Coordinates of C-alpha atoms in Angstrom, one line a residue:
M1 CA 2.7 -1.7 -5.2
G2 CA -0.3 -3.5 -3.9
V3 CA 0.1 -5.6 -0.8
G4 CA -2.3 -8.1 0.7
N5 CA -3.7 -11.6 0.9
T6 CA -6.8 -12.0 -1.2
L7 CA -7.9 -15.0 0.8
Y8 CA -8.7 -12.8 3.8
G9 CA -11.4 -10.4 2.6
D10 CA -10.3 -6.8 2.7
D11 CA -6.7 -7.7 3.4
G12 CA -6.5 -8.1 -0.4
V13 CA -7.4 -4.5 -1.1
G14 CA -3.8 -3.6 -2.2
V15 CA -3.8 -6.4 -4.8
R16 CA -7.3 -5.5 -6.0
A17 CA -6.5 -1.8 -6.2
V18 CA -3.5 -2.6 -8.5
E19 CA -5.8 -4.6 -10.8
Y20 CA -8.3 -1.7 -10.8
I21 CA -5.6 0.9 -11.6
Q22 CA -4.2 -1.3 -14.4
G23 CA -7.7 -1.4 -15.9
R24 CA -8.0 2.4 -15.9
G25 CA -4.5 3.2 -17.4
G26 CA -3.3 6.8 -17.7
L27 CA -0.5 6.6 -15.1
P28 CA 2.6 8.8 -15.6
G29 CA 5.4 7.3 -17.7
G30 CA 8.0 5.3 -15.8
T31 CA 5.4 4.0 -13.4
E32 CA 5.5 0.3 -12.6
L33 CA 2.4 -1.3 -11.0
V34 CA 3.3 -4.3 -8.9
D35 CA 1.1 -6.9 -7.2
A36 CA 3.3 -7.9 -4.3
G37 CA 0.7 -10.0 -2.6
T38 CA 2.3 -11.2 0.6
S39 CA 5.8 -11.2 -0.7
V40 CA 6.7 -7.6 0.1
F41 CA 10.4 -8.4 0.9
D42 CA 11.0 -10.4 -2.2
V43 CA 9.3 -7.9 -4.6
L44 CA 10.9 -4.8 -3.2
G45 CA 14.3 -6.4 -3.3
A46 CA 13.8 -7.5 -6.9
L47 CA 12.7 -4.0 -7.9
G48 CA 16.1 -2.7 -6.7
G49 CA 14.9 0.7 -5.3
G50 CA 13.5 3.8 -7.0
E51 CA 12.6 7.4 -6.7
R52 CA 9.2 6.9 -5.2
L53 CA 7.3 4.0 -3.7
V54 CA 3.6 4.1 -3.2
V55 CA 2.2 1.1 -1.2
I56 CA -1.5 0.3 -1.1
D57 CA -2.5 -1.9 1.8
A58 CA -5.3 -2.6 4.3
T59 CA -4.6 -0.2 7.2
E60 CA -6.3 0.0 10.5
G61 CA -6.6 3.7 11.5
G62 CA -9.8 3.7 13.4
G63 CA -12.0 5.1 10.6
E64 CA -15.0 3.6 8.9
P65 CA -14.5 0.7 6.5
G66 CA -13.3 2.1 3.1
A67 CA -11.7 5.2 4.6
V68 CA -8.6 6.0 2.6
Y69 CA -5.4 7.3 4.4
R70 CA -2.2 8.9 3.1
V71 CA 0.7 8.2 5.5
P72 CA 4.2 9.3 4.7
W73 CA 7.1 7.0 5.7
A74 CA 8.3 9.5 8.3
E75 CA 5.0 9.1 10.1
L76 CA 5.1 5.4 9.8
A77 CA 8.6 4.9 11.1
G78 CA 9.0 7.9 13.4
E79 CA 8.6 8.2 17.1
G80 CA 5.1 8.8 18.3
R81 CA 3.7 7.3 15.1
P82 CA -0.1 7.3 14.6
A83 CA -2.3 4.3 15.3
T84 CA -2.3 3.6 11.5
F85 CA -0.5 0.3 10.7
S86 CA -0.5 -2.5 8.2
A87 CA -2.8 -5.5 8.8
H88 CA 0.2 -7.8 8.1
E89 CA 2.6 -9.3 10.6
T90 CA 5.6 -8.1 8.6
G91 CA 5.2 -4.8 6.9
L92 CA 7.1 -1.9 5.5
L93 CA 8.4 -1.0 9.0
E94 CA 10.4 -4.2 9.0
V95 CA 11.2 -4.7 5.3
L96 CA 12.5 -1.3 4.2
P97 CA 15.3 -1.0 6.8
L98 CA 16.4 -4.6 6.0
L99 CA 16.6 -3.8 2.3
E100 CA 18.5 -0.6 2.9
L101 CA 21.2 -2.6 4.7
G102 CA 21.6 -4.5 1.4
G103 CA 21.8 -1.3 -0.6
V104 CA 18.2 -1.2 -1.9
R105 CA 16.7 2.3 -1.3
Y106 CA 13.5 4.1 -2.2
G107 CA 13.6 7.9 -2.2
E108 CA 10.1 8.6 -0.9
V109 CA 7.8 6.1 0.6
V110 CA 4.0 6.7 1.0
L111 CA 1.4 4.4 2.2
I112 CA -2.1 4.6 0.8
G113 CA -4.1 2.7 3.3
V114 CA -7.7 1.5 3.2
E115 CA -9.6 0.8 6.4
P116 CA -10.8 -2.8 6.2
G117 CA -14.3 -3.9 7.1
S118 CA -13.4 -7.6 7.5
L119 CA -10.2 -9.6 7.5
A120 CA -12.0 -12.9 7.8
F121 CA -11.1 -15.9 5.6
G122 CA -13.0 -15.6 2.3
A123 CA -12.4 -14.2 -1.1
G124 CA -13.6 -10.8 -2.1
L125 CA -13.7 -7.3 -0.7
S126 CA -16.5 -6.0 1.5
E127 CA -18.9 -3.7 -0.2
K128 CA -17.5 -0.5 1.4
V129 CA -13.9 -1.4 0.6
E130 CA -14.8 -2.3 -3.0
A131 CA -16.6 1.1 -3.3
A132 CA -13.4 2.8 -2.2
L133 CA -11.3 1.6 -5.1
P134 CA -11.9 4.7 -7.2
A135 CA -10.7 6.9 -4.3
V136 CA -7.7 4.7 -3.8
A137 CA -6.8 5.0 -7.5
A138 CA -7.2 8.8 -7.4
A139 CA -4.9 8.9 -4.3
V140 CA -2.3 6.8 -6.0
E141 CA -2.4 9.0 -9.1
R142 CA -2.1 12.2 -7.1
E143 CA 1.0 10.7 -5.4
L144 CA 2.6 9.8 -8.7
R145 CA 2.0 13.2 -10.2
R146 CA 3.0 15.2 -7.1
K147 CA 6.2 17.1 -7.4
G148 CA 9.0 16.8 -4.8

């Protein structure tokens, strides 16, 4: 699931990554690519849960623009969580527990985050974040093919 607002530069990396991955093809059977945009709550609720959820989003972790992070849900939601977080006001940390109250559950949740260069108003990804799309696609594919 790609998350982000394409009107704010690199915040749209999740959406653009889904488009990039769709153009490549070759994902495991049973995989559903979803452009959630800024409607994370609505989209996750409509999907109704699943075995594994891989979320792609702009994520500030202190690295260089275009750095790609893999963050399991336990690290996102647990005590002493790292500095890595979504660039959105409402993110997975708020949405998933609310959905679970309504019976919508995801077995494993992993964030593939991309360090943004600019979140300023304006369409298009920065050069370094655009260049990171192949690495993002590879990280998503590894997650989907990983056992366990």
